[in-house]
Short mmCIF file of C-alpha atoms in Angstrom, two decimals:
data_model
loop_
_atom_site.label_atom_id
_atom_site.label_comp_id
_atom_site.label_asym_id
_atom_site.label_seq_id
_atom_site.Cartn_x
_atom_site.Cartn_y
_atom_site.Cartn_z
CA MET A 14 53.39 175.58 199.82
CA SER A 15 56.57 176.52 197.98
CA SER A 16 57.03 176.65 194.28
CA ALA A 17 60.02 176.77 191.99
CA PRO A 18 60.94 180.11 190.43
CA ASP A 19 59.04 180.85 187.26
CA PRO A 20 61.41 180.42 184.29
CA THR A 21 59.27 182.66 182.06
CA ALA A 22 59.34 185.65 184.44
CA PRO A 23 61.80 188.41 183.53
CA THR A 24 64.92 188.41 185.69
CA GLY A 25 64.38 190.39 188.87
CA THR A 26 60.60 190.49 188.47
CA PRO A 27 58.54 188.29 190.77
CA ALA A 28 55.87 186.39 188.88
CA PRO A 29 52.35 187.17 190.11
CA ALA A 30 50.14 184.42 191.40
CA ARG A 31 48.86 182.94 188.19
CA ALA A 32 45.26 181.91 188.02
CA THR A 33 44.12 180.12 184.88
CA GLN A 34 40.74 181.92 184.80
CA TYR A 35 39.64 185.47 185.62
CA SER A 36 36.18 186.79 186.49
CA TYR A 37 34.73 190.14 185.45
CA GLU A 38 35.66 191.55 188.87
CA ASP A 39 39.26 190.38 188.35
CA LEU A 40 39.33 192.11 184.95
CA LEU A 41 38.05 195.34 186.53
CA ALA A 42 40.81 195.06 189.16
CA CYS A 43 43.31 194.76 186.29
CA GLY A 44 41.80 197.89 184.71
CA ARG A 45 42.33 199.76 188.00
CA GLY A 46 45.99 198.67 188.09
CA GLU A 47 45.49 196.30 191.02
CA LEU A 48 46.13 192.91 189.41
CA PHE A 49 49.71 193.25 188.13
CA GLY A 50 50.79 196.24 190.22
CA ALA A 51 51.07 199.96 189.62
CA GLY A 52 52.67 200.90 186.31
CA ASN A 53 52.21 197.45 184.81
CA ALA A 54 49.81 195.96 182.26
CA GLN A 55 46.23 197.16 182.65
CA LEU A 56 43.08 196.37 180.75
CA PRO A 57 40.85 199.27 179.75
CA LEU A 58 37.81 199.85 181.92
CA PRO A 59 34.25 199.65 180.56
CA PRO A 60 32.99 200.47 178.08
CA MET A 61 36.28 199.71 176.27
CA LEU A 62 36.82 196.42 178.11
CA MET A 63 35.65 194.05 175.40
CA PHE A 64 35.26 190.75 177.28
CA ASP A 65 33.52 189.60 180.45
CA ARG A 66 35.82 186.81 181.60
CA ILE A 67 38.97 184.91 180.75
CA VAL A 68 38.07 181.23 180.76
CA SER A 69 41.57 179.89 180.11
CA ILE A 70 45.11 181.26 180.06
CA GLY A 71 48.38 179.38 180.03
CA THR A 72 51.98 179.17 178.87
CA GLU A 73 51.24 176.00 176.94
CA GLY A 74 48.69 175.10 174.31
CA GLY A 75 47.34 177.23 171.55
CA ALA A 76 48.04 176.56 167.88
CA ASN A 77 51.79 177.02 168.40
CA GLY A 78 52.15 175.25 171.75
CA LYS A 79 53.58 178.46 173.28
CA GLY A 80 50.59 179.74 175.22
CA HIS A 81 46.99 180.77 174.81
CA VAL A 82 44.18 182.93 176.13
CA LEU A 83 40.44 182.29 175.72
CA ALA A 84 37.95 184.96 176.73
CA GLU A 85 34.18 185.39 176.45
CA PHE A 86 31.94 188.40 175.89
CA ASP A 87 28.20 188.16 176.46
CA ILE A 88 26.46 190.13 173.73
CA ARG A 89 23.35 192.14 174.63
CA PRO A 90 21.37 194.32 172.23
CA ASP A 91 21.79 197.29 174.63
CA LEU A 92 25.62 197.38 174.40
CA TRP A 93 26.81 200.95 173.83
CA PHE A 94 28.21 200.51 170.30
CA PHE A 95 25.01 199.05 168.79
CA GLY A 96 23.19 202.36 169.26
CA CYS A 97 25.72 204.37 167.29
CA HIS A 98 27.32 201.97 164.80
CA PHE A 99 25.30 202.26 162.57
CA LYS A 100 21.92 203.96 163.12
CA ASN A 101 19.19 201.49 162.16
CA ASP A 102 21.90 198.98 161.13
CA PRO A 103 23.61 197.95 164.41
CA VAL A 104 26.88 196.04 164.28
CA MET A 105 29.85 195.72 166.64
CA PRO A 106 32.73 197.67 165.08
CA GLY A 107 35.40 195.30 163.82
CA CYS A 108 38.06 197.51 165.41
CA LEU A 109 36.61 196.71 168.87
CA GLY A 110 37.03 192.98 168.27
CA LEU A 111 40.57 193.61 167.07
CA ASP A 112 41.25 195.75 170.14
CA ALA A 113 40.02 192.91 172.38
CA LEU A 114 42.63 190.64 170.80
CA TRP A 115 45.38 193.19 171.52
CA GLN A 116 44.02 193.54 175.08
CA LEU A 117 44.41 189.79 175.56
CA VAL A 118 48.01 189.73 174.27
CA GLY A 119 48.89 192.53 176.71
CA PHE A 120 47.09 190.73 179.54
CA HIS A 121 49.14 187.60 178.80
CA LEU A 122 52.38 189.59 179.08
CA GLY A 123 51.28 191.07 182.43
CA TRP A 124 50.19 187.63 183.59
CA LEU A 125 53.70 186.35 182.85
CA GLY A 126 55.02 188.95 185.31
CA ALA A 127 56.57 191.25 182.73
CA PRO A 128 56.82 194.89 183.86
CA GLY A 129 55.52 197.89 181.96
CA ARG A 130 52.41 199.35 180.39
CA GLY A 131 50.95 197.66 177.34
CA ARG A 132 50.66 199.25 173.93
CA ALA A 133 49.52 197.70 170.67
CA LEU A 134 52.24 197.96 168.02
CA GLY A 135 50.48 196.53 165.00
CA VAL A 136 49.03 193.56 163.25
CA GLY A 137 50.16 191.71 160.15
CA GLU A 138 46.84 190.73 158.60
CA VAL A 139 43.17 190.97 159.58
CA LYS A 140 40.28 189.13 157.95
CA PHE A 141 36.57 189.64 158.71
CA THR A 142 34.14 187.12 157.22
CA ASP A 143 30.98 188.09 159.13
CA GLN A 144 29.63 190.52 161.74
CA VAL A 145 28.77 190.61 165.42
CA LEU A 146 25.11 191.65 165.42
CA PRO A 147 22.77 192.24 168.40
CA THR A 148 21.29 188.77 167.72
CA VAL A 149 24.58 187.07 168.70
CA ASN A 150 24.60 185.60 172.20
CA LYS A 151 28.30 185.07 172.91
CA VAL A 152 31.63 186.04 171.41
CA VAL A 153 34.68 183.92 172.16
CA TYR A 154 38.15 185.37 171.58
CA GLY A 155 41.24 183.23 171.23
CA ILE A 156 44.90 184.16 171.30
CA ASP A 157 47.60 181.72 170.20
CA ILE A 158 51.00 182.97 171.36
CA LYS A 159 53.73 182.77 168.73
CA ARG A 160 56.58 184.52 170.50
CA VAL A 161 57.29 186.26 173.79
CA ARG A 162 60.40 188.31 174.33
CA LEU A 163 61.15 189.08 177.97
CA GLY A 164 64.14 191.38 178.07
CA LYS A 165 64.76 195.10 177.90
CA LEU A 166 62.00 195.02 175.28
CA VAL A 167 58.96 193.05 176.40
CA LEU A 168 57.10 191.94 173.29
CA GLY A 169 54.30 189.50 172.59
CA ILE A 170 53.36 188.26 169.13
CA ALA A 171 50.23 186.18 168.65
CA ASP A 172 47.60 185.12 166.19
CA GLY A 173 44.01 185.69 167.27
CA TRP A 174 40.46 184.92 166.30
CA LEU A 175 36.89 185.75 167.23
CA GLU A 176 33.93 183.36 167.14
CA ALA A 177 30.30 184.53 167.24
CA ASP A 178 28.01 181.80 168.57
CA GLY A 179 30.56 179.17 167.58
CA THR A 180 31.39 180.43 164.08
CA ARG A 181 34.84 181.91 163.50
CA ILE A 182 34.37 185.29 161.82
CA TYR A 183 37.59 187.27 162.55
CA GLU A 184 41.18 186.21 162.17
CA ALA A 185 44.25 188.30 162.93
CA LYS A 186 47.84 187.32 162.25
CA ASP A 187 50.91 188.66 164.03
CA LEU A 188 49.23 190.83 166.66
CA ARG A 189 52.08 192.73 168.34
CA VAL A 190 51.96 194.21 171.84
CA ALA A 191 54.86 195.61 173.88
CA LEU A 192 55.16 196.66 177.50
CA PHE A 193 56.97 199.95 178.15
CA GLN A 194 58.36 201.37 181.37
CA ALA A 195 57.07 204.82 182.29
CA GLN A 196 59.57 207.63 181.66
CA GLY A 197 61.77 208.24 184.66
CA SER A 198 60.95 204.95 186.41
CA ALA A 199 63.58 202.36 187.14
CA ALA A 200 63.13 198.84 185.86
CA ALA A 201 62.08 196.35 188.50
#
């Protein structure tokens, strides 16, 4: 089966096969550098991988109609951070939820076929209205793409949110992630 060239892929960069969902094993392959190719976007490996699956990813949809990512994280009381943050008062650090949102923006850029290694550049505004406690069953993360720049600078800007058992408790505006080529490597 043939397909038309992907108009969102950077010039000269073949777009990877694009699934719309990714399993935990797929995410681990991304963390090992196997999903988008050597030197390109990678997720962190456990324990810093902060979601178990991507249930939906696309170039359409989201609050801005420019793309989205939805991911899920099954919460268990034995997760590593509950034992140390804080003693006798366990809570998932808010920075880990924020990092998951950056991870998803970078994943989206790699999924588009953009070359380079992802790095978080910043966030405009973050609001926490509740906590992820060991009693939560599932966290859902959402990314609503606002802008993607695919040129010499590969940049993604998105708004993101986190829901704990269906209640939105984190919101982040203007999450910024860029992909950078390794020093000394030629652009694809």
